[in-house]
Amino acid sequence: TRRSSDLINRAGKEELMTLTGVGETRAQAILAYRETHGSFSSVEELMQVEGIKEKTYEKLKDQIRIN
């Protein structure tokens, strides 16, 4: 796994796929959400992404920070 201060707002698909619980489908969903809504303003906002529910969020939240 990887820890980055701003990975969720700047990463491409391959980088996103290094996060626990994020495969190609979820990485694409994160990119699509970011394209539509802009940068994430909070880690909790990840739960608004299609395919990311509380269980996946719990795996991701400690790997991601939003600056």
PDB file of C-alpha atoms in Angstrom:
ATOM      1  CA  THR A   1       0.000   0.000   0.000  1.00  0.00           C
ATOM      2  CA  ARG A   2       1.020   3.577  -0.437  1.00  0.00           C
ATOM      3  CA  ARG A   3       0.549   6.721   1.599  1.00  0.00           C
ATOM      4  CA  SER A   4       0.445  10.079  -0.095  1.00  0.00           C
ATOM      5  CA  SER A   5      -0.695  13.454   1.130  1.00  0.00           C
ATOM      6  CA  ASP A   6      -2.701  14.260  -1.985  1.00  0.00           C
ATOM      7  CA  LEU A   7      -2.781  11.066  -4.035  1.00  0.00           C
ATOM      8  CA  ILE A   8      -6.537  11.008  -4.440  1.00  0.00           C
ATOM      9  CA  ASN A   9      -6.658  14.395  -6.193  1.00  0.00           C
ATOM     10  CA  ARG A  10      -3.617  14.032  -8.446  1.00  0.00           C
ATOM     11  CA  ALA A  11      -3.073  10.362  -9.200  1.00  0.00           C
ATOM     12  CA  GLY A  12      -3.730   8.585 -12.450  1.00  0.00           C
ATOM     13  CA  LYS A  13      -5.410   5.213 -12.713  1.00  0.00           C
ATOM     14  CA  GLU A  14      -2.267   3.163 -12.103  1.00  0.00           C
ATOM     15  CA  GLU A  15      -1.381   5.098  -8.951  1.00  0.00           C
ATOM     16  CA  LEU A  16      -4.913   4.825  -7.599  1.00  0.00           C
ATOM     17  CA  MET A  17      -4.778   1.073  -8.137  1.00  0.00           C
ATOM     18  CA  THR A  18      -1.912   0.855  -5.613  1.00  0.00           C
ATOM     19  CA  LEU A  19      -4.386   1.696  -2.836  1.00  0.00           C
ATOM     20  CA  THR A  20      -5.961  -1.107  -0.820  1.00  0.00           C
ATOM     21  CA  GLY A  21      -9.323  -2.098  -2.263  1.00  0.00           C
ATOM     22  CA  VAL A  22      -8.944  -0.073  -5.468  1.00  0.00           C
ATOM     23  CA  GLY A  23      -8.828  -2.012  -8.709  1.00  0.00           C
ATOM     24  CA  GLU A  24      -9.300  -0.798 -12.247  1.00  0.00           C
ATOM     25  CA  THR A  25     -13.065  -0.254 -11.925  1.00  0.00           C
ATOM     26  CA  ARG A  26     -12.848   1.798  -8.719  1.00  0.00           C
ATOM     27  CA  ALA A  27      -9.877   3.758 -10.030  1.00  0.00           C
ATOM     28  CA  GLN A  28     -11.905   4.689 -13.133  1.00  0.00           C
ATOM     29  CA  ALA A  29     -14.836   5.669 -10.910  1.00  0.00           C
ATOM     30  CA  ILE A  30     -12.579   7.938  -8.814  1.00  0.00           C
ATOM     31  CA  LEU A  31     -11.229   9.591 -11.962  1.00  0.00           C
ATOM     32  CA  ALA A  32     -14.746  10.066 -13.363  1.00  0.00           C
ATOM     33  CA  TYR A  33     -15.961  11.556 -10.092  1.00  0.00           C
ATOM     34  CA  ARG A  34     -12.982  13.909  -9.968  1.00  0.00           C
ATOM     35  CA  GLU A  35     -13.576  14.978 -13.557  1.00  0.00           C
ATOM     36  CA  THR A  36     -17.227  15.752 -12.852  1.00  0.00           C
ATOM     37  CA  HIS A  37     -16.966  17.232  -9.352  1.00  0.00           C
ATOM     38  CA  GLY A  38     -13.400  18.537  -9.149  1.00  0.00           C
ATOM     39  CA  SER A  39     -10.914  17.758  -6.403  1.00  0.00           C
ATOM     40  CA  PHE A  40     -12.002  15.923  -3.291  1.00  0.00           C
ATOM     41  CA  SER A  41     -12.417  18.311  -0.380  1.00  0.00           C
ATOM     42  CA  SER A  42     -12.501  15.578   2.266  1.00  0.00           C
ATOM     43  CA  VAL A  43     -11.568  11.929   2.561  1.00  0.00           C
ATOM     44  CA  GLU A  44     -15.185  11.149   3.445  1.00  0.00           C
ATOM     45  CA  GLU A  45     -16.229  12.401   0.012  1.00  0.00           C
ATOM     46  CA  LEU A  46     -14.812   9.147  -1.390  1.00  0.00           C
ATOM     47  CA  MET A  47     -18.043   7.465  -0.307  1.00  0.00           C
ATOM     48  CA  GLN A  48     -19.832   9.515  -2.975  1.00  0.00           C
ATOM     49  CA  VAL A  49     -17.889   7.636  -5.674  1.00  0.00           C
ATOM     50  CA  GLU A  50     -19.787   4.812  -7.331  1.00  0.00           C
ATOM     51  CA  GLY A  51     -18.580   1.478  -5.962  1.00  0.00           C
ATOM     52  CA  ILE A  52     -17.009   2.877  -2.811  1.00  0.00           C
ATOM     53  CA  LYS A  53     -19.105   2.134   0.217  1.00  0.00           C
ATOM     54  CA  GLU A  54     -18.257   2.179   3.915  1.00  0.00           C
ATOM     55  CA  LYS A  55     -16.256  -1.086   3.869  1.00  0.00           C
ATOM     56  CA  THR A  56     -13.941   0.123   1.084  1.00  0.00           C
ATOM     57  CA  TYR A  57     -13.746   3.576   2.625  1.00  0.00           C
ATOM     58  CA  GLU A  58     -12.572   2.054   5.916  1.00  0.00           C
ATOM     59  CA  LYS A  59      -9.693   0.380   4.025  1.00  0.00           C
ATOM     60  CA  LEU A  60      -8.751   3.610   2.243  1.00  0.00           C
ATOM     61  CA  LYS A  61      -9.192   6.380   4.789  1.00  0.00           C
ATOM     62  CA  ASP A  62      -5.871   5.890   6.564  1.00  0.00           C
ATOM     63  CA  GLN A  63      -3.954   5.846   3.276  1.00  0.00           C
ATOM     64  CA  ILE A  64      -5.254   9.192   2.060  1.00  0.00           C
ATOM     65  CA  ARG A  65      -5.161  12.771   3.227  1.00  0.00           C
ATOM     66  CA  ILE A  66      -6.644  15.790   1.560  1.00  0.00           C
ATOM     67  CA  ASN A  67      -4.550  18.959   1.694  1.00  0.00           C
TER      68      ASN A  67
END
